PDB file of C-alpha atoms in Angstrom:
ATOM      1  CA  UNK A 769      50.646 -57.733 -16.760  1.00  0.00           C
ATOM      2  CA  UNK A 770      52.580 -55.513 -14.368  1.00  0.00           C
ATOM      3  CA  UNK A 771      55.366 -55.140 -16.912  1.00  0.00           C
ATOM      4  CA  UNK A 772      52.894 -54.056 -19.593  1.00  0.00           C
ATOM      5  CA  UNK A 773      51.248 -51.689 -17.152  1.00  0.00           C
ATOM      6  CA  UNK A 774      54.628 -50.140 -16.368  1.00  0.00           C
ATOM      7  CA  UNK A 775      55.426 -49.885 -20.099  1.00  0.00           C
ATOM      8  CA  UNK A 776      52.103 -48.137 -20.775  1.00  0.00           C
ATOM      9  CA  UNK A 777      52.761 -45.696 -17.946  1.00  0.00           C
ATOM     10  CA  UNK A 778      56.181 -44.896 -19.436  1.00  0.00           C
ATOM     11  CA  UNK A 779      54.581 -44.364 -22.842  1.00  0.00           C
ATOM     12  CA  UNK A 780      52.032 -41.982 -21.340  1.00  0.00           C
ATOM     13  CA  UNK A 781      54.842 -40.051 -19.666  1.00  0.00           C
ATOM     14  CA  UNK A 782      56.760 -39.950 -22.965  1.00  0.00           C
ATOM     15  CA  UNK A 783      53.688 -38.634 -24.782  1.00  0.00           C
ATOM     16  CA  UNK A 784      53.163 -36.003 -22.100  1.00  0.00           C
ATOM     17  CA  UNK A 785      56.811 -34.946 -22.392  1.00  0.00           C
ATOM     18  CA  UNK A 786      56.527 -34.798 -26.175  1.00  0.00           C
ATOM     19  CA  UNK A 787      53.381 -32.674 -25.983  1.00  0.00           C
ATOM     20  CA  UNK A 788      55.094 -30.458 -23.435  1.00  0.00           C
ATOM     21  CA  UNK A 789      58.100 -30.141 -25.751  1.00  0.00           C
ATOM     22  CA  UNK A 790      55.910 -29.344 -28.757  1.00  0.00           C
ATOM     23  CA  UNK A 791      53.971 -26.750 -26.766  1.00  0.00           C
ATOM     24  CA  UNK A 792      57.166 -25.006 -25.620  1.00  0.00           C
ATOM     25  CA  UNK A 793      58.155 -21.576 -26.903  1.00  0.00           C
ATOM     26  CA  UNK A 794      61.186 -23.039 -28.676  1.00  0.00           C
ATOM     27  CA  UNK A 795      58.992 -25.363 -30.688  1.00  0.00           C
ATOM     28  CA  UNK A 796      56.618 -22.496 -31.491  1.00  0.00           C
ATOM     29  CA  UNK A 797      59.513 -20.435 -32.817  1.00  0.00           C
ATOM     30  CA  UNK A 798      60.711 -23.383 -34.880  1.00  0.00           C
ATOM     31  CA  UNK A 799      57.215 -23.881 -36.318  1.00  0.00           C
ATOM     32  CA  UNK A 800      56.943 -20.177 -37.103  1.00  0.00           C
ATOM     33  CA  UNK A 801      60.247 -20.354 -38.971  1.00  0.00           C
ATOM     34  CA  UNK A 802      59.196 -23.385 -41.000  1.00  0.00           C
ATOM     35  CA  UNK A 803      55.677 -22.211 -41.892  1.00  0.00           C
ATOM     36  CA  UNK A 804      55.388 -19.198 -44.176  1.00  0.00           C
ATOM     37  CA  UNK A 805      53.457 -16.218 -42.889  1.00  0.00           C
ATOM     38  CA  UNK A 806      50.803 -14.371 -44.906  1.00  0.00           C
ATOM     39  CA  UNK A 807      53.316 -11.769 -46.125  1.00  0.00           C
ATOM     40  CA  UNK A 808      55.568 -14.498 -47.502  1.00  0.00           C
ATOM     41  CA  UNK A 809      52.868 -16.359 -49.369  1.00  0.00           C
ATOM     42  CA  UNK A 810      54.459 -15.799 -52.792  1.00  0.00           C
ATOM     43  CA  UNK A 811      57.949 -16.538 -51.630  1.00  0.00           C
ATOM     44  CA  UNK A 812      59.133 -20.074 -52.156  1.00  0.00           C
ATOM     45  CA  UNK A 813      60.919 -21.441 -49.123  1.00  0.00           C
ATOM     46  CA  UNK A 814      63.122 -24.438 -49.173  1.00  0.00           C
ATOM     47  CA  UNK A 815      64.681 -26.063 -46.162  1.00  0.00           C
ATOM     48  CA  UNK A 816      66.850 -29.086 -46.476  1.00  0.00           C
ATOM     49  CA  UNK A 817      66.335 -32.183 -44.414  1.00  0.00           C
ATOM     50  CA  UNK A 818      69.748 -31.667 -42.893  1.00  0.00           C
ATOM     51  CA  UNK A 819      68.794 -28.167 -41.729  1.00  0.00           C
ATOM     52  CA  UNK A 820      65.571 -29.426 -40.189  1.00  0.00           C
ATOM     53  CA  UNK A 821      67.474 -32.266 -38.549  1.00  0.00           C
ATOM     54  CA  UNK A 822      69.976 -29.749 -37.127  1.00  0.00           C
ATOM     55  CA  UNK A 823      67.169 -27.563 -35.767  1.00  0.00           C
ATOM     56  CA  UNK A 824      65.478 -30.556 -34.198  1.00  0.00           C
ATOM     57  CA  UNK A 825      68.799 -31.719 -32.734  1.00  0.00           C
ATOM     58  CA  UNK A 826      69.345 -28.253 -31.216  1.00  0.00           C
ATOM     59  CA  UNK A 827      65.846 -28.304 -29.753  1.00  0.00           C
ATOM     60  CA  UNK A 828      66.468 -31.720 -28.179  1.00  0.00           C
ATOM     61  CA  UNK A 829      69.761 -30.435 -26.743  1.00  0.00           C
ATOM     62  CA  UNK A 830      67.952 -27.469 -25.210  1.00  0.00           C
ATOM     63  CA  UNK A 831      65.356 -29.697 -23.608  1.00  0.00           C
ATOM     64  CA  UNK A 832      68.060 -32.043 -22.302  1.00  0.00           C
ATOM     65  CA  UNK A 833      70.017 -29.110 -20.854  1.00  0.00           C
ATOM     66  CA  UNK A 834      66.909 -27.937 -18.963  1.00  0.00           C
ATOM     67  CA  UNK A 835      66.464 -31.368 -17.375  1.00  0.00           C
ATOM     68  CA  UNK A 836      67.455 -31.819 -13.753  1.00  0.00           C
ATOM     69  CA  UNK A 837      70.903 -33.311 -13.174  1.00  0.00           C
ATOM     70  CA  UNK A 838      70.719 -37.087 -12.852  1.00  0.00           C
ATOM     71  CA  UNK A 839      67.282 -37.126 -14.472  1.00  0.00           C
ATOM     72  CA  UNK A 840      68.471 -37.877 -18.002  1.00  0.00           C
ATOM     73  CA  UNK A 841      65.627 -39.155 -20.129  1.00  0.00           C
ATOM     74  CA  UNK A 842      66.672 -42.110 -22.267  1.00  0.00           C
ATOM     75  CA  UNK A 843      63.938 -41.318 -24.796  1.00  0.00           C
ATOM     76  CA  UNK A 844      65.636 -38.021 -25.567  1.00  0.00           C
ATOM     77  CA  UNK A 845      68.894 -39.897 -25.985  1.00  0.00           C
ATOM     78  CA  UNK A 846      67.229 -42.195 -28.508  1.00  0.00           C
ATOM     79  CA  UNK A 847      65.729 -39.223 -30.369  1.00  0.00           C
ATOM     80  CA  UNK A 848      69.142 -37.595 -30.430  1.00  0.00           C
ATOM     81  CA  UNK A 849      70.726 -40.785 -31.754  1.00  0.00           C
ATOM     82  CA  UNK A 850      68.070 -41.042 -34.450  1.00  0.00           C
ATOM     83  CA  UNK A 851      68.643 -37.419 -35.472  1.00  0.00           C
ATOM     84  CA  UNK A 852      72.410 -37.866 -35.575  1.00  0.00           C
ATOM     85  CA  UNK A 853      72.155 -41.053 -37.611  1.00  0.00           C
ATOM     86  CA  UNK A 854      71.991 -41.289 -41.354  1.00  0.00           C
ATOM     87  CA  UNK A 855      68.796 -41.709 -43.299  1.00  0.00           C
ATOM     88  CA  UNK A 856      67.769 -45.278 -42.742  1.00  0.00           C
ATOM     89  CA  UNK A 857      64.833 -46.742 -44.570  1.00  0.00           C
ATOM     90  CA  UNK A 858      62.857 -49.438 -42.867  1.00  0.00           C
ATOM     91  CA  UNK A 859      61.584 -50.853 -46.147  1.00  0.00           C
ATOM     92  CA  UNK A 860      64.278 -53.511 -46.230  1.00  0.00           C
ATOM     93  CA  UNK A 861      63.598 -54.471 -42.630  1.00  0.00           C
ATOM     94  CA  UNK A 862      59.845 -54.638 -43.247  1.00  0.00           C
ATOM     95  CA  UNK A 863      60.402 -56.843 -46.306  1.00  0.00           C
ATOM     96  CA  UNK A 864      62.706 -59.101 -44.317  1.00  0.00           C
ATOM     97  CA  UNK A 865      60.159 -59.392 -41.499  1.00  0.00           C
ATOM     98  CA  UNK A 866      57.384 -60.153 -43.988  1.00  0.00           C
ATOM     99  CA  UNK A 867      59.600 -62.814 -45.560  1.00  0.00           C
ATOM    100  CA  UNK A 868      60.272 -64.313 -42.147  1.00  0.00           C
ATOM    101  CA  UNK A 869      56.561 -64.347 -41.362  1.00  0.00           C
ATOM    102  CA  UNK A 870      55.807 -66.130 -44.655  1.00  0.00           C
ATOM    103  CA  UNK A 871      58.556 -68.672 -43.958  1.00  0.00           C
ATOM    104  CA  UNK A 872      57.241 -69.255 -40.440  1.00  0.00           C
ATOM    105  CA  UNK A 873      53.718 -69.804 -41.801  1.00  0.00           C
ATOM    106  CA  UNK A 874      55.025 -72.384 -44.285  1.00  0.00           C
ATOM    107  CA  UNK A 875      57.038 -74.114 -41.580  1.00  0.00           C
ATOM    108  CA  UNK A 876      53.988 -74.150 -39.300  1.00  0.00           C
ATOM    109  CA  UNK A 877      51.893 -75.770 -42.044  1.00  0.00           C
ATOM    110  CA  UNK A 878      54.635 -78.362 -42.594  1.00  0.00           C
ATOM    111  CA  UNK A 879      54.799 -79.008 -38.844  1.00  0.00           C
ATOM    112  CA  UNK A 880      51.022 -79.441 -38.688  1.00  0.00           C
ATOM    113  CA  UNK A 881      51.135 -81.945 -41.558  1.00  0.00           C
ATOM    114  CA  UNK A 882      53.989 -83.844 -39.895  1.00  0.00           C
ATOM    115  CA  UNK A 883      52.049 -83.893 -36.633  1.00  0.00           C
ATOM    116  CA  UNK A 884      49.001 -85.386 -38.372  1.00  0.00           C
ATOM    117  CA  UNK A 885      51.225 -87.966 -40.092  1.00  0.00           C
ATOM    118  CA  UNK A 886      52.882 -88.891 -36.789  1.00  0.00           C
ATOM    119  CA  UNK A 887      49.538 -89.239 -35.018  1.00  0.00           C
ATOM    120  CA  UNK A 888      48.293 -91.520 -37.824  1.00  0.00           C
ATOM    121  CA  UNK A 889      51.473 -93.622 -37.641  1.00  0.00           C
ATOM    122  CA  UNK A 890      51.199 -93.867 -33.851  1.00  0.00           C
ATOM    123  CA  UNK A 891      47.585 -95.033 -34.147  1.00  0.00           C
ATOM    124  CA  UNK A 892      48.578 -97.620 -36.758  1.00  0.00           C
ATOM    125  CA  UNK A 893      51.472 -98.850 -34.616  1.00  0.00           C
ATOM    126  CA  UNK A 894      49.192 -99.055 -31.574  1.00  0.00           C
ATOM    127  CA  UNK A 895      46.647-101.101 -33.536  1.00  0.00           C
ATOM    128  CA  UNK A 896      49.396-103.474 -34.753  1.00  0.00           C
ATOM    129  CA  UNK A 897      50.694-103.839 -31.195  1.00  0.00           C
ATOM    130  CA  UNK A 898      47.231-104.763 -29.921  1.00  0.00           C
ATOM    131  CA  UNK A 899      46.773-107.268 -32.767  1.00  0.00           C
ATOM    132  CA  UNK A 900      50.168-108.865 -32.042  1.00  0.00           C
ATOM    133  CA  UNK A 901      49.380-109.095 -28.302  1.00  0.00           C
ATOM    134  CA  UNK A 902      46.077-110.803 -29.145  1.00  0.00           C
ATOM    135  CA  UNK A 903      47.784-113.254 -31.482  1.00  0.00           C
ATOM    136  CA  UNK A 904      50.444-114.018 -28.831  1.00  0.00           C
ATOM    137  CA  UNK A 905      47.665-114.573 -26.322  1.00  0.00           C
ATOM    138  CA  UNK A 906      45.810-116.814 -28.801  1.00  0.00           C
ATOM    139  CA  UNK A 907      48.980-118.804 -29.491  1.00  0.00           C
ATOM    140  CA  UNK A 908      49.552-119.162 -25.734  1.00  0.00           C
ATOM    141  CA  UNK A 909      46.009-120.442 -25.271  1.00  0.00           C
ATOM    142  CA  UNK A 910      46.415-122.845 -28.212  1.00  0.00           C
ATOM    143  CA  UNK A 911      49.693-124.147 -26.713  1.00  0.00           C
ATOM    144  CA  UNK A 912      47.981-124.768 -23.373  1.00  0.00           C
ATOM    145  CA  UNK A 913      45.177-126.661 -25.135  1.00  0.00           C
ATOM    146  CA  UNK A 914      47.730-128.753 -27.068  1.00  0.00           C
ATOM    147  CA  UNK A 915      49.652-129.521 -23.862  1.00  0.00           C
ATOM    148  CA  UNK A 916      46.430-130.620 -22.192  1.00  0.00           C
ATOM    149  CA  UNK A 917      45.497-132.833 -25.142  1.00  0.00           C
ATOM    150  CA  UNK A 918      49.032-134.366 -25.166  1.00  0.00           C
ATOM    151  CA  UNK A 919      48.708-135.072 -21.433  1.00  0.00           C
ATOM    152  CA  UNK A 920      45.313-136.723 -21.934  1.00  0.00           C
ATOM    153  CA  UNK A 921      46.657-138.795 -24.830  1.00  0.00           C
ATOM    154  CA  UNK A 922      49.603-139.953 -22.666  1.00  0.00           C
ATOM    155  CA  UNK A 923      47.171-140.956 -19.944  1.00  0.00           C
ATOM    156  CA  UNK A 924      44.996-142.823 -22.436  1.00  0.00           C
ATOM    157  CA  UNK A 925      48.006-144.596 -23.919  1.00  0.00           C
ATOM    158  CA  UNK A 926      49.272-145.486 -20.455  1.00  0.00           C
ATOM    159  CA  UNK A 927      45.899-146.842 -19.477  1.00  0.00           C
TER     160      UNK A 927
END
């Protein structure tokens, strides 16, 4: 619970930092550059993804440079890494995870069926064990009765 609480607090701080970054003058200038003004309404603007990525990377660098020494924020490092990386689609990863989930569900169903089978077999084996113990007990009792009858016959013959 404490770990989750700490994680939530870090997320809140990250959101606050992100809002702070988006509300900064640098971000406002970047937004003004990307959104057309009223006078440019008939002008078609095109900005490549690479250019936007470069602008965002520069903005992250500016924010990192304004940070206090020794107070490097790892979230900014991750954002920077993501911006420097190539375009990576998560579709393949999502499909793989969905496949793994389906496989795990099938394996869980198989495990449940095996568990039921094992419980049934254990019950059957327990019933057989009890029946065998009863028959051994019955045979023991029958042997005692036979021994007693043999002893009485010997006494009768001797008499």
